[in-house]
Amino acid sequence: MKSMMGVIVAAVVAAGSAAWAAEGENPFHVDNSLRLGYDDNVTYADTEKLDSFFITEEISLLMDQVYQTGFFGIRYRPALTWYEDIGDGSQSDWSHLADLTWSQRLGRKLTLSVQDSFVLYERSDVIDADGALRQANNSYIYNSASAALSVMLTPKLRLNGMGRYQIMRYDQELIALRDDFDIAAAGLTLGLQVGKSATVFVDGTYDDMSFDHAGEATTEVFMPGFSGSTVTEVPDRSAQTFSVGLGLENTFSPNLLGRIRAGYSAKEMDAANQADDSSPYGELAVTFAPKPTTRLTLTGSYSMYQSGVTTFANQQRTTLSANLAHDLTAKITLSLVAQYFISDYDSESSVDLVDASAVEDGSESAVTAGVRASFAVNKNNYVDVGYTYSQFDSDFTGRAGAERNRVDVGWRIRI
């Protein structure tokens, strides 16, 4: 998996050098962070927890280039974490995160945008990069590449077309057999500006999710919530989903921004006991800045989503999040972050390799909450201290619940 990072680093250097040469100025920024901390449950276990002191070295390479007809930006953040003792001695784990954004005005009314997000984790959390709840502590690669074309039909009417391709690839063979997938998606959005600050829009999206090894023979597959006999074939959780909805974006005031979207989704499942399912969905996001030193963002959503449990081809997911940043003084910033995920599974949406009557309904949830204080020593040096609490709960036997506490202190420098 690490060989792919050479391609990303080369792209960062080549694209950045070309943009720098074209504009005659340095668009690069480099941040370095060194953190020392303690983790009371490194492997997210419910029993026989392994605690360890750790050291994390992280470097962020950033490039932002604005030019006459567009924008080009790259973020690359590798991190190495060394754990003092995980049962049989010390261990080091890598993570790599890379993002690319390119926007190009092709004409007075036409704009092309391209985005790519790449993640490599050697030790994952419960909430994976694709947003699903999964058993933690696995190595994987995730990539999401998308392109959008925006056309101004009139000064107030805009049409956007979008295409996206996602992949998830696990390193461990047995997990890869069950959970490696691809998603191809496309969508259209028609937006109309209403007044000076509001936009109403209607959109439609279609996505096709396929599991790479569905149907292959293997050793016994773990099927949470299923009380029947052994399954020795990889379940097929592939599905196609079509969604239509209406939305509103509005700047209510300089201090209050909001977005709401609601609609209906229909899903057809390739190999489930229930051939299809449908559900309303909703999304809400609000950003509130009552004064220049305080910023609060609240988000929530409810929708059908891809299953993170082998037994099921569908789930209903609810997510809530809050992010608060407050400048206590000119040098001290306090940040609070909280996330809540709950996944509800219905026996009717179980895969057809099992008898639905032998499958129990159930839910899984994850909570993450953190607080961090940052002190600006000077313009380029910061001292941070933080605490994060994580919890995972499952109704299914064998999907162990767990709690985790992490504290750390660190030093960041911008070069």
mmCIF file of C-alpha atoms in Angstrom:
data_model
loop_
_atom_site.group_PDB
_atom_site.id
_atom_site.type_symbol
_atom_site.label_atom_id
_atom_site.label_comp_id
_atom_site.label_asym_id
_atom_site.label_seq_id
_atom_site.Cartn_x
_atom_site.Cartn_y
_atom_site.Cartn_z
ATOM 1 C CA MET A 1 0.000 0.000 0.000
ATOM 2 C CA LYS A 2 2.816 2.399 0.776
ATOM 3 C CA SER A 3 4.038 2.351 -2.842
ATOM 4 C CA MET A 4 1.080 4.532 -3.833
ATOM 5 C CA MET A 5 2.413 7.370 -1.686
ATOM 6 C CA GLY A 6 5.361 7.847 -4.021
ATOM 7 C CA VAL A 7 2.940 8.771 -6.792
ATOM 8 C CA ILE A 8 1.170 11.279 -4.547
ATOM 9 C CA VAL A 9 4.378 12.922 -3.360
ATOM 10 C CA ALA A 10 5.643 13.187 -6.939
ATOM 11 C CA ALA A 11 2.370 14.809 -8.006
ATOM 12 C CA VAL A 12 2.594 17.312 -5.147
ATOM 13 C CA VAL A 13 6.126 18.347 -6.099
ATOM 14 C CA ALA A 14 5.529 18.470 -9.852
ATOM 15 C CA ALA A 15 2.216 20.327 -9.719
ATOM 16 C CA GLY A 16 3.447 22.718 -7.042
ATOM 17 C CA SER A 17 6.639 23.543 -8.922
ATOM 18 C CA ALA A 18 4.725 24.244 -12.121
ATOM 19 C CA ALA A 19 2.239 26.541 -10.386
ATOM 20 C CA TRP A 20 4.994 28.351 -8.492
ATOM 21 C CA ALA A 21 6.979 28.932 -11.669
ATOM 22 C CA ALA A 22 3.872 30.186 -13.472
ATOM 23 C CA GLU A 23 2.934 32.717 -10.819
ATOM 24 C CA GLY A 24 6.385 33.690 -9.546
ATOM 25 C CA GLU A 25 5.579 33.270 -5.840
ATOM 26 C CA ASN A 26 5.838 30.561 -3.225
ATOM 27 C CA PRO A 27 2.485 28.838 -2.625
ATOM 28 C CA PHE A 28 3.909 26.241 -0.206
ATOM 29 C CA HIS A 29 3.375 25.963 3.550
ATOM 30 C CA VAL A 30 4.827 23.366 5.896
ATOM 31 C CA ASP A 31 3.585 22.565 9.412
ATOM 32 C CA ASN A 32 5.257 20.110 11.767
ATOM 33 C CA SER A 33 3.672 18.648 14.880
ATOM 34 C CA LEU A 34 5.238 16.506 17.624
ATOM 35 C CA ARG A 35 2.850 15.062 20.234
ATOM 36 C CA LEU A 36 3.418 12.967 23.347
ATOM 37 C CA GLY A 37 0.437 11.218 24.885
ATOM 38 C CA TYR A 38 -1.261 8.291 26.590
ATOM 39 C CA ASP A 39 -3.902 5.916 25.153
ATOM 40 C CA ASP A 40 -5.781 3.664 27.594
ATOM 41 C CA ASN A 41 -7.146 1.268 24.920
ATOM 42 C CA VAL A 42 -4.972 1.243 21.804
ATOM 43 C CA THR A 43 -6.695 -1.711 20.094
ATOM 44 C CA TYR A 44 -10.284 -0.742 20.987
ATOM 45 C CA ALA A 45 -10.798 -3.957 23.002
ATOM 46 C CA ASP A 46 -13.688 -4.594 25.378
ATOM 47 C CA THR A 47 -11.555 -6.795 27.670
ATOM 48 C CA GLU A 48 -7.818 -7.209 28.147
ATOM 49 C CA LYS A 49 -7.227 -3.611 27.175
ATOM 50 C CA LEU A 50 -3.751 -2.550 26.104
ATOM 51 C CA ASP A 51 -2.678 0.893 27.231
ATOM 52 C CA SER A 52 0.456 2.692 26.066
ATOM 53 C CA PHE A 53 2.315 5.947 25.968
ATOM 54 C CA PHE A 54 2.802 7.176 22.408
ATOM 55 C CA ILE A 55 4.715 9.712 20.351
ATOM 56 C CA THR A 56 3.319 11.063 17.065
ATOM 57 C CA GLU A 57 5.346 12.936 14.485
ATOM 58 C CA GLU A 58 3.206 14.573 11.799
ATOM 59 C CA ILE A 59 4.133 16.867 8.948
ATOM 60 C CA SER A 60 1.642 18.790 6.795
ATOM 61 C CA LEU A 61 2.620 19.884 3.300
ATOM 62 C CA LEU A 62 0.205 22.413 1.849
ATOM 63 C CA MET A 63 0.059 24.223 -1.450
ATOM 64 C CA ASP A 64 -2.609 26.776 -2.418
ATOM 65 C CA GLN A 65 -2.301 28.523 -5.759
ATOM 66 C CA VAL A 66 -4.869 31.037 -6.987
ATOM 67 C CA TYR A 67 -4.404 32.124 -10.581
ATOM 68 C CA GLN A 68 -6.415 34.189 -13.051
ATOM 69 C CA THR A 69 -8.814 31.465 -14.185
ATOM 70 C CA GLY A 70 -8.834 29.042 -11.269
ATOM 71 C CA PHE A 71 -7.406 27.462 -8.148
ATOM 72 C CA PHE A 72 -5.137 24.508 -7.406
ATOM 73 C CA GLY A 73 -4.528 23.105 -3.924
ATOM 74 C CA ILE A 74 -2.851 20.050 -2.391
ATOM 75 C CA ARG A 75 -2.704 18.789 1.186
ATOM 76 C CA TYR A 76 -0.479 15.868 2.166
ATOM 77 C CA ARG A 77 -0.218 14.803 5.812
ATOM 78 C CA PRO A 78 1.903 11.761 6.742
ATOM 79 C CA ALA A 79 2.100 10.785 10.411
ATOM 80 C CA LEU A 80 4.093 8.168 12.320
ATOM 81 C CA THR A 81 2.916 7.040 15.755
ATOM 82 C CA TRP A 82 5.212 5.023 18.023
ATOM 83 C CA TYR A 83 3.558 3.070 20.867
ATOM 84 C CA GLU A 84 5.770 2.251 23.849
ATOM 85 C CA ASP A 85 4.149 -1.163 24.501
ATOM 86 C CA ILE A 86 1.252 -3.011 22.826
ATOM 87 C CA GLY A 87 1.366 -6.399 24.482
ATOM 88 C CA ASP A 88 4.521 -7.772 22.845
ATOM 89 C CA GLY A 89 6.640 -4.629 22.765
ATOM 90 C CA SER A 90 6.769 -1.313 20.966
ATOM 91 C CA GLN A 91 5.113 -0.726 17.597
ATOM 92 C CA SER A 92 4.977 2.026 14.980
ATOM 93 C CA ASP A 93 2.014 2.818 12.716
ATOM 94 C CA TRP A 94 1.792 5.079 9.673
ATOM 95 C CA SER A 95 -1.097 7.119 8.374
ATOM 96 C CA HIS A 96 -1.222 9.125 5.150
ATOM 97 C CA LEU A 97 -3.879 11.659 4.152
ATOM 98 C CA ALA A 98 -3.782 13.513 0.845
ATOM 99 C CA ASP A 99 -6.288 15.880 -0.776
ATOM 100 C CA LEU A 100 -6.202 17.522 -4.181
ATOM 101 C CA THR A 101 -8.543 20.294 -5.360
ATOM 102 C CA TRP A 102 -8.516 21.908 -8.788
ATOM 103 C CA SER A 103 -11.015 24.417 -10.133
ATOM 104 C CA GLN A 104 -10.738 25.840 -13.653
ATOM 105 C CA ARG A 105 -12.962 28.405 -15.361
ATOM 106 C CA LEU A 106 -13.403 27.124 -18.903
ATOM 107 C CA GLY A 107 -15.444 30.080 -20.082
ATOM 108 C CA ARG A 108 -17.575 32.918 -18.841
ATOM 109 C CA LYS A 109 -20.358 30.494 -17.821
ATOM 110 C CA LEU A 110 -18.561 27.157 -17.459
ATOM 111 C CA THR A 111 -16.383 25.868 -14.563
ATOM 112 C CA LEU A 112 -14.740 22.478 -14.054
ATOM 113 C CA SER A 113 -13.804 21.216 -10.575
ATOM 114 C CA VAL A 114 -11.827 18.093 -9.660
ATOM 115 C CA GLN A 115 -11.256 16.672 -6.169
ATOM 116 C CA ASP A 116 -9.455 13.621 -4.837
ATOM 117 C CA SER A 117 -9.110 12.409 -1.244
ATOM 118 C CA PHE A 118 -6.741 9.574 -0.342
ATOM 119 C CA VAL A 119 -6.405 7.870 3.055
ATOM 120 C CA LEU A 120 -4.049 5.125 4.210
ATOM 121 C CA TYR A 121 -4.376 3.916 7.811
ATOM 122 C CA GLU A 122 -2.355 1.149 9.441
ATOM 123 C CA ARG A 123 -4.575 1.311 12.543
ATOM 124 C CA SER A 124 -8.117 2.494 11.907
ATOM 125 C CA ASP A 125 -10.744 3.900 14.260
ATOM 126 C CA VAL A 126 -14.315 2.602 14.534
ATOM 127 C CA ILE A 127 -15.570 5.273 12.111
ATOM 128 C CA ASP A 128 -13.811 4.513 8.836
ATOM 129 C CA ALA A 129 -12.943 7.016 6.126
ATOM 130 C CA ASP A 130 -16.120 6.077 4.227
ATOM 131 C CA GLY A 131 -18.265 7.076 7.220
ATOM 132 C CA ALA A 132 -19.436 3.555 8.101
ATOM 133 C CA LEU A 133 -19.090 2.022 11.564
ATOM 134 C CA ARG A 134 -16.742 -0.966 11.415
ATOM 135 C CA GLN A 135 -14.699 -3.032 13.822
ATOM 136 C CA ALA A 136 -11.592 -0.937 14.479
ATOM 137 C CA ASN A 137 -7.876 -1.655 14.295
ATOM 138 C CA ASN A 138 -7.517 -2.636 10.619
ATOM 139 C CA SER A 139 -5.235 -1.367 7.827
ATOM 140 C CA TYR A 140 -6.834 -0.017 4.681
ATOM 141 C CA ILE A 141 -6.671 2.334 1.699
ATOM 142 C CA TYR A 142 -9.613 4.586 0.842
ATOM 143 C CA ASN A 143 -9.858 6.925 -2.139
ATOM 144 C CA SER A 144 -12.634 9.189 -3.393
ATOM 145 C CA ALA A 145 -12.213 10.948 -6.748
ATOM 146 C CA SER A 146 -14.845 13.316 -8.135
ATOM 147 C CA ALA A 147 -15.366 15.811 -10.919
ATOM 148 C CA ALA A 148 -18.076 18.452 -11.362
ATOM 149 C CA LEU A 149 -19.076 20.707 -14.230
ATOM 150 C CA SER A 150 -21.009 23.899 -13.433
ATOM 151 C CA VAL A 151 -22.957 25.881 -16.047
ATOM 152 C CA MET A 152 -24.522 29.313 -15.485
ATOM 153 C CA LEU A 153 -27.747 29.077 -17.494
ATOM 154 C CA THR A 154 -28.783 32.590 -16.463
ATOM 155 C CA PRO A 155 -27.297 35.075 -13.979
ATOM 156 C CA LYS A 156 -29.359 33.397 -11.246
ATOM 157 C CA LEU A 157 -29.795 29.822 -12.491
ATOM 158 C CA ARG A 158 -26.960 27.272 -12.257
ATOM 159 C CA LEU A 159 -26.780 23.607 -13.353
ATOM 160 C CA ASN A 160 -24.149 21.281 -11.819
ATOM 161 C CA GLY A 161 -23.259 17.789 -12.986
ATOM 162 C CA MET A 162 -21.147 15.492 -10.789
ATOM 163 C CA GLY A 163 -19.395 12.128 -11.045
ATOM 164 C CA ARG A 164 -17.586 10.280 -8.230
ATOM 165 C CA TYR A 165 -15.698 7.011 -7.779
ATOM 166 C CA GLN A 166 -14.765 5.543 -4.364
ATOM 167 C CA ILE A 167 -12.738 2.496 -3.390
ATOM 168 C CA MET A 168 -12.008 0.754 -0.082
ATOM 169 C CA ARG A 169 -9.188 -1.799 0.097
ATOM 170 C CA TYR A 170 -8.284 -3.631 3.297
ATOM 171 C CA ASP A 171 -4.826 -5.071 3.893
ATOM 172 C CA GLN A 172 -5.856 -8.191 5.840
ATOM 173 C CA GLU A 173 -7.056 -10.897 3.438
ATOM 174 C CA LEU A 174 -10.112 -12.129 5.355
ATOM 175 C CA ILE A 175 -11.396 -8.588 5.943
ATOM 176 C CA ALA A 176 -10.680 -7.652 2.317
ATOM 177 C CA LEU A 177 -12.813 -10.584 1.123
ATOM 178 C CA ARG A 178 -15.794 -9.275 3.078
ATOM 179 C CA ASP A 179 -15.419 -5.511 2.885
ATOM 180 C CA ASP A 180 -13.483 -4.358 -0.222
ATOM 181 C CA PHE A 181 -15.888 -2.307 -2.350
ATOM 182 C CA ASP A 182 -16.253 0.201 -5.193
ATOM 183 C CA ILE A 183 -18.890 2.948 -5.538
ATOM 184 C CA ALA A 184 -19.639 4.803 -8.766
ATOM 185 C CA ALA A 185 -21.984 7.778 -8.443
ATOM 186 C CA ALA A 186 -23.439 10.553 -10.591
ATOM 187 C CA GLY A 187 -25.788 13.460 -9.954
ATOM 188 C CA LEU A 188 -27.385 16.672 -11.205
ATOM 189 C CA THR A 189 -28.264 19.805 -9.234
ATOM 190 C CA LEU A 190 -30.282 22.781 -10.461
ATOM 191 C CA GLY A 191 -29.928 25.849 -8.237
ATOM 192 C CA LEU A 192 -31.796 29.180 -8.373
ATOM 193 C CA GLN A 193 -30.650 32.281 -6.494
ATOM 194 C CA VAL A 194 -33.549 33.883 -4.654
ATOM 195 C CA GLY A 195 -32.920 37.395 -3.438
ATOM 196 C CA LYS A 196 -29.432 38.422 -2.426
ATOM 197 C CA SER A 197 -28.487 35.640 -0.044
ATOM 198 C CA ALA A 198 -30.551 32.490 -0.655
ATOM 199 C CA THR A 199 -30.346 29.640 -3.161
ATOM 200 C CA VAL A 200 -32.971 26.938 -3.601
ATOM 201 C CA PHE A 201 -32.038 23.761 -5.445
ATOM 202 C CA VAL A 202 -33.382 20.438 -6.641
ATOM 203 C CA ASP A 203 -31.082 17.475 -7.139
ATOM 204 C CA GLY A 204 -30.973 13.839 -8.108
ATOM 205 C CA THR A 205 -28.187 11.292 -7.477
ATOM 206 C CA TYR A 206 -27.520 7.690 -8.413
ATOM 207 C CA ASP A 207 -24.853 5.425 -6.935
ATOM 208 C CA ASP A 208 -23.875 1.834 -7.630
ATOM 209 C CA MET A 209 -22.030 -0.021 -4.857
ATOM 210 C CA SER A 210 -20.341 -3.345 -5.612
ATOM 211 C CA PHE A 211 -18.325 -5.671 -3.368
ATOM 212 C CA ASP A 212 -15.229 -7.031 -5.071
ATOM 213 C CA HIS A 213 -15.273 -10.589 -3.708
ATOM 214 C CA ALA A 214 -19.022 -11.223 -3.362
ATOM 215 C CA GLY A 215 -19.922 -14.850 -3.997
ATOM 216 C CA GLU A 216 -16.414 -16.239 -3.543
ATOM 217 C CA ALA A 217 -15.964 -19.383 -1.436
ATOM 218 C CA THR A 218 -14.019 -18.869 1.764
ATOM 219 C CA THR A 219 -13.656 -20.169 5.296
ATOM 220 C CA GLU A 220 -16.414 -19.429 7.788
ATOM 221 C CA VAL A 221 -17.708 -15.845 7.494
ATOM 222 C CA PHE A 222 -18.576 -14.065 10.726
ATOM 223 C CA MET A 223 -22.275 -13.045 10.497
ATOM 224 C CA PRO A 224 -23.250 -10.832 13.464
ATOM 225 C CA GLY A 225 -26.872 -11.240 14.547
ATOM 226 C CA PHE A 226 -27.368 -14.536 12.669
ATOM 227 C CA SER A 227 -28.171 -17.599 14.781
ATOM 228 C CA GLY A 228 -28.176 -20.172 11.972
ATOM 229 C CA SER A 229 -25.550 -22.456 10.459
ATOM 230 C CA THR A 230 -22.100 -21.557 9.159
ATOM 231 C CA VAL A 231 -21.777 -19.386 6.023
ATOM 232 C CA THR A 232 -18.804 -20.218 3.768
ATOM 233 C CA GLU A 233 -19.499 -17.800 0.885
ATOM 234 C CA VAL A 234 -18.745 -14.082 0.854
ATOM 235 C CA PRO A 235 -22.112 -12.261 1.174
ATOM 236 C CA ASP A 236 -23.109 -9.850 -1.596
ATOM 237 C CA ARG A 237 -24.119 -6.447 -0.178
ATOM 238 C CA SER A 238 -24.082 -4.709 -3.566
ATOM 239 C CA ALA A 239 -26.865 -2.184 -4.166
ATOM 240 C CA GLN A 240 -28.023 0.677 -6.385
ATOM 241 C CA THR A 241 -29.543 3.803 -4.843
ATOM 242 C CA PHE A 242 -31.449 6.677 -6.456
ATOM 243 C CA SER A 243 -32.252 9.844 -4.498
ATOM 244 C CA VAL A 244 -34.173 13.035 -5.302
ATOM 245 C CA GLY A 245 -34.460 16.060 -3.053
ATOM 246 C CA LEU A 246 -34.966 19.769 -2.491
ATOM 247 C CA GLY A 247 -32.700 22.119 -0.570
ATOM 248 C CA LEU A 248 -32.065 25.648 0.591
ATOM 249 C CA GLU A 249 -28.848 27.519 1.325
ATOM 250 C CA ASN A 250 -29.128 30.916 2.975
ATOM 251 C CA THR A 251 -26.971 33.560 4.577
ATOM 252 C CA PHE A 252 -29.414 34.785 7.190
ATOM 253 C CA SER A 253 -26.951 37.366 8.462
ATOM 254 C CA PRO A 254 -23.174 37.907 8.433
ATOM 255 C CA ASN A 255 -23.117 35.767 11.583
ATOM 256 C CA LEU A 256 -25.488 32.948 10.564
ATOM 257 C CA LEU A 257 -25.291 30.547 7.613
ATOM 258 C CA GLY A 258 -27.561 27.571 7.005
ATOM 259 C CA ARG A 259 -28.203 24.690 4.616
ATOM 260 C CA ILE A 260 -31.065 22.205 4.614
ATOM 261 C CA ARG A 261 -31.772 19.339 2.216
ATOM 262 C CA ALA A 262 -34.528 16.724 2.258
ATOM 263 C CA GLY A 263 -35.864 14.125 -0.116
ATOM 264 C CA TYR A 264 -36.489 10.463 -0.771
ATOM 265 C CA SER A 265 -34.210 7.518 -1.594
ATOM 266 C CA ALA A 266 -34.929 4.143 -3.175
ATOM 267 C CA LYS A 267 -32.445 1.263 -2.984
ATOM 268 C CA GLU A 268 -32.330 -1.988 -4.941
ATOM 269 C CA MET A 269 -30.223 -4.722 -3.371
ATOM 270 C CA ASP A 270 -28.609 -7.421 -5.507
ATOM 271 C CA ALA A 271 -28.692 -10.301 -3.025
ATOM 272 C CA ALA A 272 -30.770 -9.449 0.048
ATOM 273 C CA ASN A 273 -33.862 -11.056 1.569
ATOM 274 C CA GLN A 274 -35.600 -7.751 0.889
ATOM 275 C CA ALA A 275 -35.122 -6.899 -2.804
ATOM 276 C CA ASP A 276 -35.589 -3.158 -2.334
ATOM 277 C CA ASP A 277 -36.109 -0.513 0.305
ATOM 278 C CA SER A 278 -36.970 3.189 0.397
ATOM 279 C CA SER A 279 -36.769 5.962 2.947
ATOM 280 C CA PRO A 280 -36.932 9.746 3.354
ATOM 281 C CA TYR A 281 -33.665 11.497 4.121
ATOM 282 C CA GLY A 282 -32.662 14.831 5.564
ATOM 283 C CA GLU A 283 -29.538 16.942 6.125
ATOM 284 C CA LEU A 284 -29.047 20.125 8.117
ATOM 285 C CA ALA A 285 -25.989 22.322 8.688
ATOM 286 C CA VAL A 286 -25.811 25.615 10.570
ATOM 287 C CA THR A 287 -22.793 27.845 11.200
ATOM 288 C CA PHE A 288 -23.150 30.533 13.859
ATOM 289 C CA ALA A 289 -20.539 33.169 14.685
ATOM 290 C CA PRO A 290 -22.051 35.465 17.335
ATOM 291 C CA LYS A 291 -18.771 37.382 17.562
ATOM 292 C CA PRO A 292 -15.385 37.289 15.810
ATOM 293 C CA THR A 293 -13.858 35.151 18.557
ATOM 294 C CA THR A 294 -16.517 32.394 18.541
ATOM 295 C CA ARG A 295 -17.518 29.950 15.793
ATOM 296 C CA LEU A 296 -20.077 27.134 16.140
ATOM 297 C CA THR A 297 -21.088 24.595 13.472
ATOM 298 C CA LEU A 298 -23.907 22.072 13.965
ATOM 299 C CA THR A 299 -24.777 19.295 11.500
ATOM 300 C CA GLY A 300 -27.237 16.418 11.397
ATOM 301 C CA SER A 301 -28.406 13.835 8.880
ATOM 302 C CA TYR A 302 -30.716 10.833 8.515
ATOM 303 C CA SER A 303 -30.632 8.458 5.548
ATOM 304 C CA MET A 304 -30.131 4.934 4.243
ATOM 305 C CA TYR A 305 -26.423 4.117 4.088
ATOM 306 C CA GLN A 306 -24.016 1.348 3.157
ATOM 307 C CA SER A 307 -23.841 -1.481 5.662
ATOM 308 C CA GLY A 308 -20.826 -1.856 7.925
ATOM 309 C CA VAL A 309 -21.975 -5.304 9.126
ATOM 310 C CA THR A 310 -21.522 -8.407 6.939
ATOM 311 C CA THR A 311 -25.005 -9.785 7.670
ATOM 312 C CA PHE A 312 -26.903 -6.811 6.210
ATOM 313 C CA ALA A 313 -27.127 -5.093 2.820
ATOM 314 C CA ASN A 314 -28.574 -1.829 4.162
ATOM 315 C CA GLN A 315 -28.794 0.378 7.235
ATOM 316 C CA GLN A 316 -30.571 3.516 8.447
ATOM 317 C CA ARG A 317 -28.001 5.968 9.754
ATOM 318 C CA THR A 318 -28.354 9.043 11.946
ATOM 319 C CA THR A 319 -25.408 11.388 12.519
ATOM 320 C CA LEU A 320 -25.023 14.477 14.678
ATOM 321 C CA SER A 321 -21.956 16.669 15.107
ATOM 322 C CA ALA A 322 -20.921 19.910 16.786
ATOM 323 C CA ASN A 323 -17.744 21.941 16.396
ATOM 324 C CA LEU A 324 -17.003 24.956 18.580
ATOM 325 C CA ALA A 325 -13.929 27.176 18.417
ATOM 326 C CA HIS A 326 -13.454 30.090 20.794
ATOM 327 C CA ASP A 327 -10.552 32.498 21.169
ATOM 328 C CA LEU A 328 -10.154 32.914 24.916
ATOM 329 C CA THR A 329 -7.427 35.505 24.370
ATOM 330 C CA ALA A 330 -5.372 36.729 21.431
ATOM 331 C CA LYS A 331 -3.020 33.770 22.031
ATOM 332 C CA ILE A 332 -5.251 30.987 23.429
ATOM 333 C CA THR A 333 -7.866 29.106 21.355
ATOM 334 C CA LEU A 334 -10.219 26.464 22.765
ATOM 335 C CA SER A 335 -11.825 23.874 20.453
ATOM 336 C CA LEU A 336 -14.603 21.405 21.242
ATOM 337 C CA VAL A 337 -15.658 18.627 18.836
ATOM 338 C CA ALA A 338 -18.422 16.031 19.271
ATOM 339 C CA GLN A 339 -19.802 13.375 16.902
ATOM 340 C CA TYR A 340 -22.568 10.813 17.295
ATOM 341 C CA PHE A 341 -23.342 8.004 14.818
ATOM 342 C CA ILE A 342 -26.066 5.379 15.113
ATOM 343 C CA SER A 343 -26.676 2.598 12.576
ATOM 344 C CA ASP A 344 -29.985 0.700 12.695
ATOM 345 C CA TYR A 345 -30.213 -2.722 11.034
ATOM 346 C CA ASP A 346 -33.434 -4.551 10.128
ATOM 347 C CA SER A 347 -33.497 -8.336 9.678
ATOM 348 C CA GLU A 348 -35.465 -7.904 6.427
ATOM 349 C CA SER A 349 -32.427 -6.215 4.841
ATOM 350 C CA SER A 350 -30.145 -9.176 5.646
ATOM 351 C CA VAL A 351 -28.250 -10.850 2.795
ATOM 352 C CA ASP A 352 -29.935 -13.809 1.108
ATOM 353 C CA LEU A 353 -27.275 -16.286 2.281
ATOM 354 C CA VAL A 354 -29.068 -16.313 5.637
ATOM 355 C CA ASP A 355 -32.662 -16.860 6.691
ATOM 356 C CA ALA A 356 -34.152 -13.508 7.734
ATOM 357 C CA SER A 357 -36.153 -15.218 10.504
ATOM 358 C CA ALA A 358 -32.846 -16.275 12.109
ATOM 359 C CA VAL A 359 -31.461 -12.720 12.081
ATOM 360 C CA GLU A 360 -32.024 -10.250 14.888
ATOM 361 C CA ASP A 361 -32.618 -6.534 14.455
ATOM 362 C CA GLY A 362 -29.977 -4.374 16.079
ATOM 363 C CA SER A 363 -28.150 -1.091 16.326
ATOM 364 C CA GLU A 364 -24.565 0.087 16.594
ATOM 365 C CA SER A 365 -23.439 3.492 17.796
ATOM 366 C CA ALA A 366 -20.240 5.468 18.109
ATOM 367 C CA VAL A 367 -19.485 8.627 20.074
ATOM 368 C CA THR A 368 -16.392 10.784 19.806
ATOM 369 C CA ALA A 369 -15.818 13.913 21.864
ATOM 370 C CA GLY A 370 -12.676 15.973 22.204
ATOM 371 C CA VAL A 371 -11.346 19.208 23.614
ATOM 372 C CA ARG A 372 -8.120 20.984 22.656
ATOM 373 C CA ALA A 373 -6.446 24.161 23.817
ATOM 374 C CA SER A 374 -3.810 25.881 21.693
ATOM 375 C CA PHE A 375 -1.389 28.557 22.880
ATOM 376 C CA ALA A 376 0.398 30.720 20.304
ATOM 377 C CA VAL A 377 3.932 31.201 21.606
ATOM 378 C CA ASN A 378 4.654 33.422 18.617
ATOM 379 C CA LYS A 379 3.575 33.738 14.992
ATOM 380 C CA ASN A 380 4.867 30.290 13.968
ATOM 381 C CA ASN A 381 5.017 28.235 17.188
ATOM 382 C CA TYR A 382 2.099 26.730 19.107
ATOM 383 C CA VAL A 383 1.726 24.513 22.161
ATOM 384 C CA ASP A 384 -1.346 22.226 22.205
ATOM 385 C CA VAL A 385 -2.952 20.039 24.841
ATOM 386 C CA GLY A 386 -5.905 17.779 24.075
ATOM 387 C CA TYR A 387 -8.203 15.010 25.290
ATOM 388 C CA THR A 388 -10.395 12.650 23.209
ATOM 389 C CA TYR A 389 -13.038 10.176 24.373
ATOM 390 C CA SER A 390 -14.404 7.467 22.043
ATOM 391 C CA GLN A 391 -17.076 4.833 22.612
ATOM 392 C CA PHE A 392 -18.469 2.042 20.434
ATOM 393 C CA ASP A 393 -21.571 -0.026 21.283
ATOM 394 C CA SER A 394 -23.191 -2.897 19.387
ATOM 395 C CA ASP A 395 -26.267 -5.042 19.941
ATOM 396 C CA PHE A 396 -24.671 -7.934 18.061
ATOM 397 C CA THR A 397 -22.747 -10.721 19.780
ATOM 398 C CA GLY A 398 -19.112 -10.712 18.731
ATOM 399 C CA ARG A 399 -19.119 -7.020 17.809
ATOM 400 C CA ALA A 400 -17.501 -5.925 21.036
ATOM 401 C CA GLY A 401 -18.260 -2.547 22.549
ATOM 402 C CA ALA A 402 -15.346 -0.483 23.784
ATOM 403 C CA GLU A 403 -14.289 2.810 25.355
ATOM 404 C CA ARG A 404 -11.099 4.743 24.738
ATOM 405 C CA ASN A 405 -9.414 7.776 26.304
ATOM 406 C CA ARG A 406 -6.457 9.630 24.758
ATOM 407 C CA VAL A 407 -4.567 12.626 26.144
ATOM 408 C CA ASP A 408 -1.642 14.405 24.522
ATOM 409 C CA VAL A 409 0.501 17.505 24.595
ATOM 410 C CA GLY A 410 2.262 18.775 21.513
ATOM 411 C CA TRP A 411 4.274 21.446 19.776
ATOM 412 C CA ARG A 412 3.419 22.751 16.297
ATOM 413 C CA ILE A 413 5.646 24.879 14.129
ATOM 414 C CA ARG A 414 4.878 26.520 10.789
ATOM 415 C CA ILE A 415 7.881 26.712 8.502
#
